[in-house]
Structures are given as structure tokens and as C-alpha cells.
Coordinates of C-alpha atoms in Angstrom, one line a residue:
M1 CA 6.8 12.8 2.6
E2 CA 8.1 9.4 3.5
I3 CA 11.6 7.9 3.0
R4 CA 11.5 4.1 2.4
R5 CA 14.2 1.7 1.2
L6 CA 13.5 0.4 -2.3
S7 CA 13.4 -3.4 -2.7
F8 CA 13.3 -5.8 -5.6
A9 CA 9.5 -5.5 -5.5
D10 CA 9.9 -1.9 -6.6
H11 CA 11.9 -2.8 -9.7
K12 CA 9.1 -1.9 -12.2
R13 CA 8.3 1.4 -10.4
F14 CA 12.0 2.4 -10.2
A15 CA 12.5 1.5 -13.9
A16 CA 9.6 3.8 -14.8
F17 CA 11.0 6.6 -12.6
L18 CA 14.5 6.7 -14.1
P19 CA 13.5 8.2 -17.5
R20 CA 11.6 11.1 -16.0
S21 CA 14.3 11.9 -13.4
F22 CA 17.2 14.4 -13.5
A23 CA 20.4 14.7 -11.4
P24 CA 20.3 18.1 -9.5
L25 CA 23.7 17.6 -7.8
P26 CA 27.2 17.1 -9.1
F27 CA 27.9 13.6 -7.8
H28 CA 29.0 12.4 -11.3
K29 CA 30.3 13.9 -14.5
S30 CA 27.1 13.4 -16.4
R31 CA 23.4 12.5 -15.9
S32 CA 23.8 9.2 -17.7
V33 CA 26.7 8.1 -15.4
Q34 CA 24.5 9.2 -12.4
K35 CA 21.6 7.1 -13.6
R36 CA 23.8 4.0 -14.3
G37 CA 25.2 4.4 -10.8
M38 CA 21.8 4.6 -9.3
L39 CA 20.6 1.5 -11.1
Q40 CA 23.6 -0.4 -9.8
A41 CA 23.0 0.9 -6.3
F42 CA 19.4 -0.3 -6.6
Y43 CA 20.6 -3.8 -7.3
L44 CA 22.9 -3.5 -4.2
G45 CA 19.9 -2.5 -2.0
E46 CA 21.4 1.0 -1.4
V47 CA 18.6 3.2 -2.7
W48 CA 15.9 4.9 -0.7
G49 CA 12.9 6.4 -2.3
A50 CA 11.1 9.6 -1.4
Y51 CA 7.4 9.0 -1.6
T52 CA 4.3 11.3 -1.5
G53 CA 1.6 8.7 -0.9
R54 CA 2.4 5.9 -3.3
H55 CA 4.2 8.1 -5.8
L56 CA 8.0 7.9 -6.1
C57 CA 9.3 11.4 -6.6
G58 CA 13.0 11.0 -5.7
A59 CA 15.8 8.5 -5.1
F60 CA 18.7 8.8 -2.7
H61 CA 21.8 6.5 -2.9
F62 CA 23.3 5.9 0.5
S63 CA 26.0 3.4 1.2
R64 CA 25.9 2.9 5.0
S65 CA 28.1 1.3 7.6
L66 CA 27.8 1.1 11.4
L67 CA 29.5 4.5 12.0
D68 CA 28.2 6.6 9.1
G69 CA 26.7 6.6 5.6
E70 CA 28.0 8.0 2.4
W71 CA 25.7 10.0 0.2
R72 CA 26.6 8.9 -3.3
G73 CA 23.7 10.0 -5.6
L74 CA 20.4 11.8 -6.0
L75 CA 17.8 11.6 -8.8
W76 CA 14.6 13.7 -8.7
E77 CA 11.4 13.7 -10.7
Q78 CA 11.3 16.5 -13.3
G79 CA 8.5 18.9 -12.4
S80 CA 8.0 17.6 -8.9
R81 CA 6.5 20.1 -6.4
N82 CA 8.7 18.7 -3.6
A83 CA 12.0 20.6 -3.1
W84 CA 14.8 18.1 -3.1
D85 CA 17.3 20.4 -1.4
K86 CA 15.0 20.7 1.6
L87 CA 14.7 16.9 1.9
F88 CA 18.3 16.0 2.3
L89 CA 18.5 16.1 6.1
F90 CA 15.0 14.6 6.3
A91 CA 16.2 11.6 4.3
V92 CA 19.4 11.2 6.3
R93 CA 17.6 11.4 9.6
S94 CA 15.1 8.8 8.4
L95 CA 18.1 6.4 8.2
F96 CA 19.3 7.3 11.7
L97 CA 22.8 7.7 10.5
P98 CA 25.3 9.1 13.2
A99 CA 27.0 11.0 10.4
V100 CA 26.9 11.4 6.6
V101 CA 29.9 11.7 4.3
L102 CA 29.3 13.7 1.0
P103 CA 31.5 15.1 -1.8
E104 CA 33.0 18.6 -1.1
A105 CA 31.3 19.9 -4.3
V106 CA 27.9 18.8 -3.0
A107 CA 28.5 20.3 0.5
E108 CA 29.5 23.6 -1.1
Y109 CA 26.6 23.6 -3.5
L110 CA 24.1 23.1 -0.6
K111 CA 26.0 25.4 1.7
I112 CA 25.9 22.8 4.5
A113 CA 27.4 24.2 7.7
G114 CA 29.2 22.1 10.4
T115 CA 31.0 19.6 8.1
Q116 CA 34.4 18.2 8.9
P117 CA 37.2 17.0 6.6
A118 CA 36.9 13.3 5.7
A119 CA 38.6 11.5 2.9
A120 CA 40.0 13.3 -0.2
K121 CA 37.5 15.8 -1.5
K122 CA 34.9 14.6 0.9
R123 CA 33.2 16.2 4.0
R124 CA 31.7 14.5 7.1
L125 CA 28.6 15.9 8.7
P126 CA 27.9 14.7 12.3
L127 CA 24.2 14.5 13.2
A128 CA 22.4 15.0 16.6
Y129 CA 19.0 13.4 17.2
R130 CA 16.1 13.7 19.7
T131 CA 14.4 10.4 18.8
G132 CA 11.2 9.2 20.2
L133 CA 10.6 5.4 20.5
V134 CA 6.9 4.6 20.0
L135 CA 5.9 1.2 21.4
G136 CA 2.4 0.1 20.3
G137 CA 0.1 -2.2 22.2
G138 CA -0.6 -5.8 21.3
G139 CA -0.3 -8.2 24.2
V140 CA 2.2 -11.1 23.5
H141 CA 3.0 -9.5 20.2
G142 CA 5.1 -7.1 22.2
A143 CA 8.0 -9.6 22.0
Y144 CA 8.6 -8.2 18.5
Q145 CA 9.6 -4.9 20.1
I146 CA 12.5 -6.7 21.9
G147 CA 14.0 -7.8 18.6
V148 CA 13.7 -4.3 17.3
C149 CA 15.5 -3.0 20.4
Q150 CA 18.3 -5.6 20.0
A151 CA 18.9 -4.4 16.4
L152 CA 18.9 -0.7 17.5
A153 CA 21.4 -1.5 20.2
E154 CA 23.6 -3.4 17.8
L155 CA 23.5 -0.4 15.4
R156 CA 24.1 2.1 18.3
I157 CA 20.9 3.9 17.6
S158 CA 19.7 5.5 20.8
F159 CA 16.6 7.4 21.7
S160 CA 15.8 10.3 24.0
L161 CA 12.3 9.4 25.1
A162 CA 9.8 6.6 24.8
A163 CA 6.0 6.5 24.4
G164 CA 4.0 3.3 24.9
T165 CA 0.6 1.8 25.2
S166 CA -0.3 -1.4 27.1
V167 CA 2.5 -3.9 26.6
G168 CA 4.5 -1.1 24.9
A169 CA 4.4 0.8 28.2
L170 CA 5.7 -2.3 30.1
N171 CA 8.4 -2.8 27.6
G172 CA 9.4 0.9 28.0
L173 CA 9.8 0.3 31.7
L174 CA 11.9 -2.8 31.2
L175 CA 14.0 -1.0 28.6
S176 CA 14.9 1.7 31.1
R177 CA 16.1 -1.0 33.6
L178 CA 17.5 -3.7 31.3
D179 CA 19.3 -4.1 28.0
A180 CA 17.4 -5.8 25.2
N181 CA 19.0 -9.2 25.7
Q182 CA 18.0 -9.2 29.4
M183 CA 14.5 -8.2 28.4
E184 CA 14.3 -11.3 26.2
A185 CA 15.2 -13.4 29.3
V186 CA 12.4 -11.8 31.3
W187 CA 9.8 -12.5 28.6
L188 CA 10.9 -16.2 28.4
A189 CA 10.7 -16.5 32.1
F190 CA 7.1 -15.2 31.9
C191 CA 6.3 -18.1 29.6
L192 CA 7.5 -20.6 32.2
E193 CA 5.4 -19.0 34.9
A194 CA 2.2 -18.4 33.1
G195 CA 0.4 -19.8 30.0
K196 CA -1.8 -16.9 29.3
L197 CA -1.4 -13.1 29.4
A198 CA -4.0 -12.7 32.1
E199 CA -2.0 -15.0 34.3
M200 CA 1.3 -13.0 34.0
P201 CA 2.6 -11.7 37.3
L202 CA 2.4 -8.1 36.0
E203 CA 1.8 -6.3 39.3
R204 CA 4.7 -8.1 41.0
T205 CA 7.0 -7.6 37.9
I206 CA 6.1 -3.9 37.6
A207 CA 6.8 -3.3 41.3
S208 CA 10.1 -5.2 41.1
Y209 CA 11.5 -3.1 38.2
L210 CA 10.1 0.2 39.5
S211 CA 12.2 -0.4 42.6
K212 CA 15.4 -0.7 40.5
A213 CA 17.5 2.2 39.4
P214 CA 17.6 3.0 35.7
R215 CA 20.5 1.4 33.8
A216 CA 23.2 3.4 32.2
G217 CA 21.5 5.0 29.2
G218 CA 18.1 4.2 30.6
R219 CA 17.3 7.6 32.0
F220 CA 14.7 8.8 29.5
P221 CA 11.1 10.1 29.9
L222 CA 8.5 7.4 29.5
Y223 CA 5.1 8.6 28.3
F224 CA 2.1 6.2 28.3
N225 CA -1.6 6.2 28.4
A226 CA -4.6 4.4 29.9
V227 CA -8.4 4.7 29.7
R228 CA -10.3 6.1 32.7
L229 CA -13.6 4.5 33.5
P230 CA -16.6 5.1 33.6
K231 CA -16.2 8.0 31.1
F232 CA -13.9 6.0 28.8
K233 CA -11.6 8.9 28.6
E234 CA -7.9 8.7 27.6
E235 CA -5.5 9.8 30.3
T236 CA -1.7 10.3 29.7
F237 CA 1.1 9.9 32.2
V238 CA 4.8 10.6 32.5
L239 CA 6.4 7.9 34.7
D240 CA 8.8 10.1 36.6
E241 CA 6.1 12.7 37.4
L242 CA 4.1 10.1 39.4
A243 CA 4.6 9.0 43.0
P244 CA 5.7 5.3 43.4
P245 CA 2.2 3.9 44.2
E246 CA 0.7 5.9 41.2
Q247 CA 3.4 4.6 38.9
R248 CA 2.5 1.0 39.6
Q249 CA -1.3 1.6 39.3
A250 CA -0.9 3.6 36.0
L251 CA 1.4 1.1 34.3
L252 CA -0.8 -1.8 35.4
G253 CA -3.9 0.0 34.2
S254 CA -2.3 0.8 30.8
A255 CA -1.9 -3.0 30.3
A256 CA -5.2 -4.1 31.8
F257 CA -6.8 -5.6 28.6
A258 CA -10.4 -5.8 29.8
P259 CA -12.4 -8.0 29.9
F260 CA -9.6 -10.6 29.9
M261 CA -7.9 -8.7 32.7
K262 CA -9.4 -6.8 35.6
A263 CA -9.6 -3.0 35.6
V264 CA -7.2 -1.4 38.0
K265 CA -8.8 0.5 40.9
T266 CA -7.3 4.0 41.7
P267 CA -8.5 6.8 44.0
N268 CA -9.9 8.6 40.9
G269 CA -11.7 5.7 39.2
R270 CA -10.7 2.5 37.4
L271 CA -8.1 2.2 34.6
V272 CA -8.1 -0.1 31.6
D273 CA -5.9 -0.7 28.6
G274 CA -4.8 2.6 26.8
G275 CA -5.0 0.8 23.5
Y276 CA -8.8 1.2 23.5
R277 CA -8.3 4.9 22.7
D278 CA -4.8 5.2 21.2
N279 CA -2.9 2.0 20.5
L280 CA 0.1 3.8 18.7
P281 CA 0.9 6.9 20.8
V282 CA 2.8 8.9 18.2
G283 CA 1.3 12.1 19.5
L284 CA 2.7 11.5 23.0
A285 CA 6.2 11.2 21.6
V286 CA 5.8 14.4 19.5
A287 CA 4.3 16.2 22.5
G288 CA 7.4 15.1 24.5
G289 CA 9.7 16.9 22.0
A290 CA 10.7 14.1 19.6
R291 CA 12.2 15.3 16.3
E292 CA 12.6 11.8 14.9
L293 CA 10.4 8.8 15.4
I294 CA 11.0 5.0 15.5
V295 CA 7.4 3.5 15.5
I296 CA 6.9 -0.2 16.3
D297 CA 3.4 -1.3 15.5
V298 CA 2.8 -4.9 16.7
Q299 CA -0.7 -5.4 15.2
G300 CA -2.6 -4.9 18.4
S301 CA -6.4 -5.0 18.4
G302 CA -6.8 -1.6 19.9
H303 CA -7.7 1.7 18.1
T304 CA -5.0 3.4 16.1
K305 CA -5.8 7.0 15.4
K306 CA -5.7 8.0 11.8
S307 CA -3.9 11.2 12.8
A308 CA -1.1 9.1 14.3
L309 CA 0.3 8.0 11.0
A310 CA -0.3 11.4 9.4
V311 CA 1.7 13.1 12.2
M312 CA 4.4 10.4 11.9
K313 CA 5.0 11.3 8.2
K314 CA 5.8 14.9 9.1
Y315 CA 8.9 13.7 10.9
P316 CA 11.9 11.6 9.8
H317 CA 10.8 8.2 10.9
L318 CA 11.3 4.4 10.8
Y319 CA 8.0 2.6 10.8
L320 CA 8.2 -1.1 11.7
R321 CA 5.3 -3.5 11.3
S322 CA 5.8 -7.2 10.4
P323 CA 4.2 -8.5 7.3
W324 CA 3.9 -11.8 9.1
P325 CA 1.1 -12.6 11.7
L326 CA 2.6 -12.6 15.2
G327 CA 0.4 -15.3 16.7
A328 CA -2.3 -15.2 19.4
M329 CA -2.2 -11.9 21.4
L330 CA -3.0 -13.6 24.8
R331 CA -1.2 -16.9 24.7
L332 CA 2.3 -17.2 26.0
D333 CA 4.3 -19.6 23.9
V334 CA 8.1 -19.9 24.0
S335 CA 8.6 -20.7 20.3
V336 CA 6.2 -17.9 19.2
I337 CA 7.9 -15.4 21.4
K338 CA 11.4 -16.4 20.2
N339 CA 10.2 -16.2 16.6
N340 CA 8.7 -12.7 17.1
I341 CA 11.9 -11.4 18.7
R342 CA 13.9 -12.8 15.7
L343 CA 11.5 -11.2 13.2
G344 CA 11.8 -7.8 15.0
Y345 CA 15.5 -8.0 14.8
L346 CA 15.7 -9.1 11.1
E347 CA 13.1 -6.6 9.9
T348 CA 14.8 -3.7 11.6
M349 CA 18.1 -4.6 10.0
K350 CA 16.4 -4.9 6.6
A351 CA 14.7 -1.5 7.0
L352 CA 18.0 0.1 7.8
G353 CA 19.9 -1.4 4.9
F354 CA 21.9 -4.3 6.3
F355 CA 19.9 -7.1 4.7
Y356 CA 17.5 -7.5 1.8
G357 CA 14.0 -8.9 1.2
K358 CA 10.4 -8.3 2.2
W359 CA 8.9 -11.5 3.6
Y360 CA 12.3 -13.3 4.0
T361 CA 15.7 -12.0 4.9
F362 CA 18.6 -12.3 2.4
E363 CA 22.3 -11.6 2.5
K364 CA 23.1 -8.5 0.4
K365 CA 26.4 -9.7 -0.9
D366 CA 26.1 -10.8 -4.5
F367 CA 22.3 -10.8 -4.2
F368 CA 21.5 -9.8 -7.8
K369 CA 24.4 -11.7 -9.3
E370 CA 23.0 -14.9 -7.6
C371 CA 19.5 -13.9 -8.7
A372 CA 20.7 -13.7 -12.4
A373 CA 22.5 -17.1 -12.1
L374 CA 19.4 -18.8 -10.6
A375 CA 17.1 -17.3 -13.2
Q376 CA 19.5 -18.4 -16.0
A377 CA 19.6 -21.9 -14.7
F378 CA 15.8 -22.0 -14.4
C379 CA 15.4 -20.7 -18.0
T380 CA 17.9 -23.3 -19.3
A381 CA 15.9 -26.1 -17.6
H382 CA 12.5 -24.5 -18.8
P383 CA 13.2 -23.0 -22.2
Q384 CA 9.5 -21.8 -22.5
Y385 CA 10.4 -19.0 -20.1
A386 CA 12.4 -15.9 -21.2
F387 CA 15.3 -14.8 -19.0
E388 CA 14.4 -11.1 -19.4
S389 CA 11.0 -11.8 -17.9
V390 CA 12.2 -14.2 -15.2
W391 CA 15.2 -12.6 -13.5
P392 CA 13.7 -9.2 -12.3
R393 CA 10.8 -11.2 -10.7
W394 CA 12.8 -14.1 -9.4
P395 CA 13.1 -12.8 -5.7
R396 CA 9.4 -12.0 -5.6
F397 CA 8.5 -15.4 -7.0
L398 CA 10.8 -17.2 -4.6
E399 CA 9.3 -15.4 -1.6
A400 CA 5.8 -16.1 -2.7
A401 CA 6.5 -19.7 -3.2
A402 CA 8.4 -20.1 0.1
K403 CA 5.5 -18.4 1.9
A404 CA 3.0 -20.8 0.3
A405 CA 5.2 -23.7 1.3
R406 CA 5.3 -22.3 4.9
I407 CA 9.0 -22.0 5.1
A408 CA 10.1 -20.3 8.3
P409 CA 11.2 -16.7 7.9
G410 CA 13.3 -16.4 11.1
K411 CA 16.7 -16.8 9.6
V412 CA 19.0 -15.2 7.0
Y413 CA 19.1 -16.9 3.7
T414 CA 20.9 -16.7 0.4
L415 CA 18.7 -17.0 -2.7
Q416 CA 20.3 -20.4 -3.4
Q417 CA 19.6 -21.7 0.1
L418 CA 15.9 -20.7 -0.1
T419 CA 15.5 -22.1 -3.6
D420 CA 17.0 -25.4 -2.5
Q421 CA 14.8 -25.5 0.7
L422 CA 11.7 -24.7 -1.4
Q423 CA 12.4 -27.5 -3.9
Q424 CA 12.9 -30.0 -1.1
A425 CA 9.9 -28.8 0.9
D426 CA 7.3 -28.8 -1.9
P427 CA 8.3 -29.1 -5.6
K428 CA 4.6 -28.8 -6.7
I429 CA 4.3 -25.3 -5.2
Y430 CA 7.6 -24.4 -6.9
D431 CA 6.3 -25.4 -10.3
Q432 CA 2.8 -23.9 -9.7
K433 CA 4.2 -20.5 -8.6
S434 CA 6.6 -20.4 -11.5
R435 CA 3.7 -20.8 -13.9
D436 CA 1.7 -18.1 -12.1
F437 CA 4.6 -15.6 -12.1
F438 CA 6.2 -16.1 -15.5
G439 CA 3.3 -17.3 -17.6
G440 CA 5.4 -19.6 -19.8
R441 CA 5.8 -17.1 -22.6
R442 CA 8.8 -15.7 -24.3

């Protein structure tokens, strides 16, 4: 089971789901009211879908804020084999909410213990987590992880342990000593000192931060891996269980991306990049006792075990992988690193419900109202197109056209702003994509 936020790209799938769904809990007076409320919530970007594979079997309505989220609705597929009542806490934990507010009638129906009085006829359920942060390998792409950590810090989402490979292991070390903004400064300093990953002063940097005491909130177990030569066998480490010289050798070995970087000599053989055997160490986090997972996949060239994603889906999780290419893995470039940090931040905020969009990032406020107005203006100027066909697909059309015009994704747009920028950048692409998407038929 996987919980994912529904976007405008899911409009057709969600519309097909509504007629075959039912309302198992007393959020509203009637099923029709519940369905209308869920449709409005979909337009506000407040609906998360429960998926088995690609099949949508349920929809949760959560209105979230920084401090908690309110559960406002549930629809479930008739005849589904998945038990909706057992997935409530799975869904809430997948959003990493510190607490959830729900109607008294629902709390009593589900017999939820540990709730506290909230507003009138509502109860508040505080939640405790043991979250594992999984940091994949990927060279310079690791800057994306810094943006994710900046968003998590802003939303006050903490974690109890970290598991990393290669650059993910190095970022795990930095995260235990620095806050996310300080980590960004360290990465940018690397760019000024070295032009390629192989030239980064890794050994000196690792030794420097190992000698520092963990920051407040930075005392968490760090699990990481490397590959032992000549047998090419994966070896796992826990940073605090190693002696200082071994810590430095193991971390440097985990990030030794051979043949571009030299293997690290140790008394027991040589170590190279752990990504050659497990580039996304979900299993390490689970073995360390994680009950929830935040997995950051930075498109590394190493080997990702098929079992890693299967294991991940058994736990409440947030999986982050940018749809955009993150640039060359071995070349340090200030503009690319800044862009990847920004993408990591924005895509985390989108995944957790604070912005909207897939390829680009949009303000949630009045999103679908603005969408309808722009679609209506387009149909007035181009009467061959039908409004009913245009407006549900307007955001997808706009993103596809903006992507074709190579408009930068690293900022927050309104639909109007991106439409204006697209028309200024390349009117031909705007016209061509509109014909591709809408077909010119009523």
C-alpha cells in the first residue's frame, strides 16, 4: 500500500473512482455531501490517494497546517480487499503529521485511544514517530538532499536515525553536525575549492567534521555501507560503533566512486563506493528500527535493490525523486547545486501538501479558480476549443509547454505567471502544445 497526494494529473482517475466509492465514516450527513466535499478538496490539493500498485482504492481528505492536520473525509472503493479502518494511522504517518484532529463521532467509531479534547466535537490525536532518513548515493546530485532537509526542518519533521550510501553517508555526517542551511554553505564552498568531485577535499572535510561534537538534535545513529574489495562484498557500518580512524576510512570508502576516485586502503582490504551494491539503503534504516521512512533518491548510477522499494511500501513513507535531471554527477557547478537544493526544497513541500504541481510549483491559493479563468479566456480567444475539455487539462498542458520551452522550475509560480512567461518565451510552443492537448474539437 502506498499513500500519495493526488494532483491535477490524477483528475481523470479520481473522477472514475468517485462513482464506485462509498463513505464508511460519519464525516458528513450523507454520501452525496461527502463526495462533493471530497471533490472540492481535490481541487484544493488536500486529497491523498491509497494505491495498490497503480490502482486507486481509497481517498483521504486532510487539511494540514504546520502543527497538525485535520482529517475531514474518507471514501473507499466498494468491494476493495484493503481494510480502510486499518489504514488510517498508516495514511496519517505517511504525511508525517505531529498530530491529527478528527470528529468525535469518528474517534468513537474507530475506538481510537489517546485522543485529547480539541475544538467543539473534535478530538486531537498526538503522534510519535521513529523515522529513518534514507539518503541515496549520486555524487553531486546529493545537493538535492540538502533542499529536502531544509524543508523538513521548516516543517519541524525530525528523524531518529539516518542511513546513507556514498554522498548520502557524507550528508548524514554533515547533518549530524550542521543545520541544513550550514550544509548548503559547505557544499558551495566545495565548488570554489574544486571543479570535479574527484578533487573535493573529502578526507580533510570528513576528519574535520568527525572531530566536532554533534549539534543539538544531531545525536542519531548513522548507518552506511561500502563495498569491500577484492570480493566485491557489501559491508555495513554504524558510525558511533567505529573507532575514529575507522570512521574516517569507512566514510571515505563509502564515497570512493571508483575508478574516478581511488579505493580506500584499510587493514582488512580496500573499500569503494557502497552504491555499487546498494545505492538506496532502505534495508539499513529498517534494520536500525525505523517505523517510518523518508527516502531521498537522487538518481545515482549505482545499483538500487528491487527489494528496497518493496520494503519501503510496507511502511508509512515519503519517497522523493525529482522528475527533473539533476545534472552531471561528477561536476561541481554553483548554479546547478543551487538549483538542485531549491528543487529538493520545493518538491518536498509539494509532496507534503503545501504547494501544488508536478514539474513546476504553484501556489495553492485559488489554484483551480485561476485555472478556470485562464481556460475560459483561452476558449474565448479560440472558440474551436470547448471549455469542458480545456479546463481539467489546463495545468498539465501548461507544465508540458513550459517544460518544452525550458522555463526554469526553481521558483513558485501562479498559473497566470507561468502562462505569461510561456507566451513571452515561445508563443509557437504555446500554440503547438494547445493543439496537441485539446485537439481543436468541441
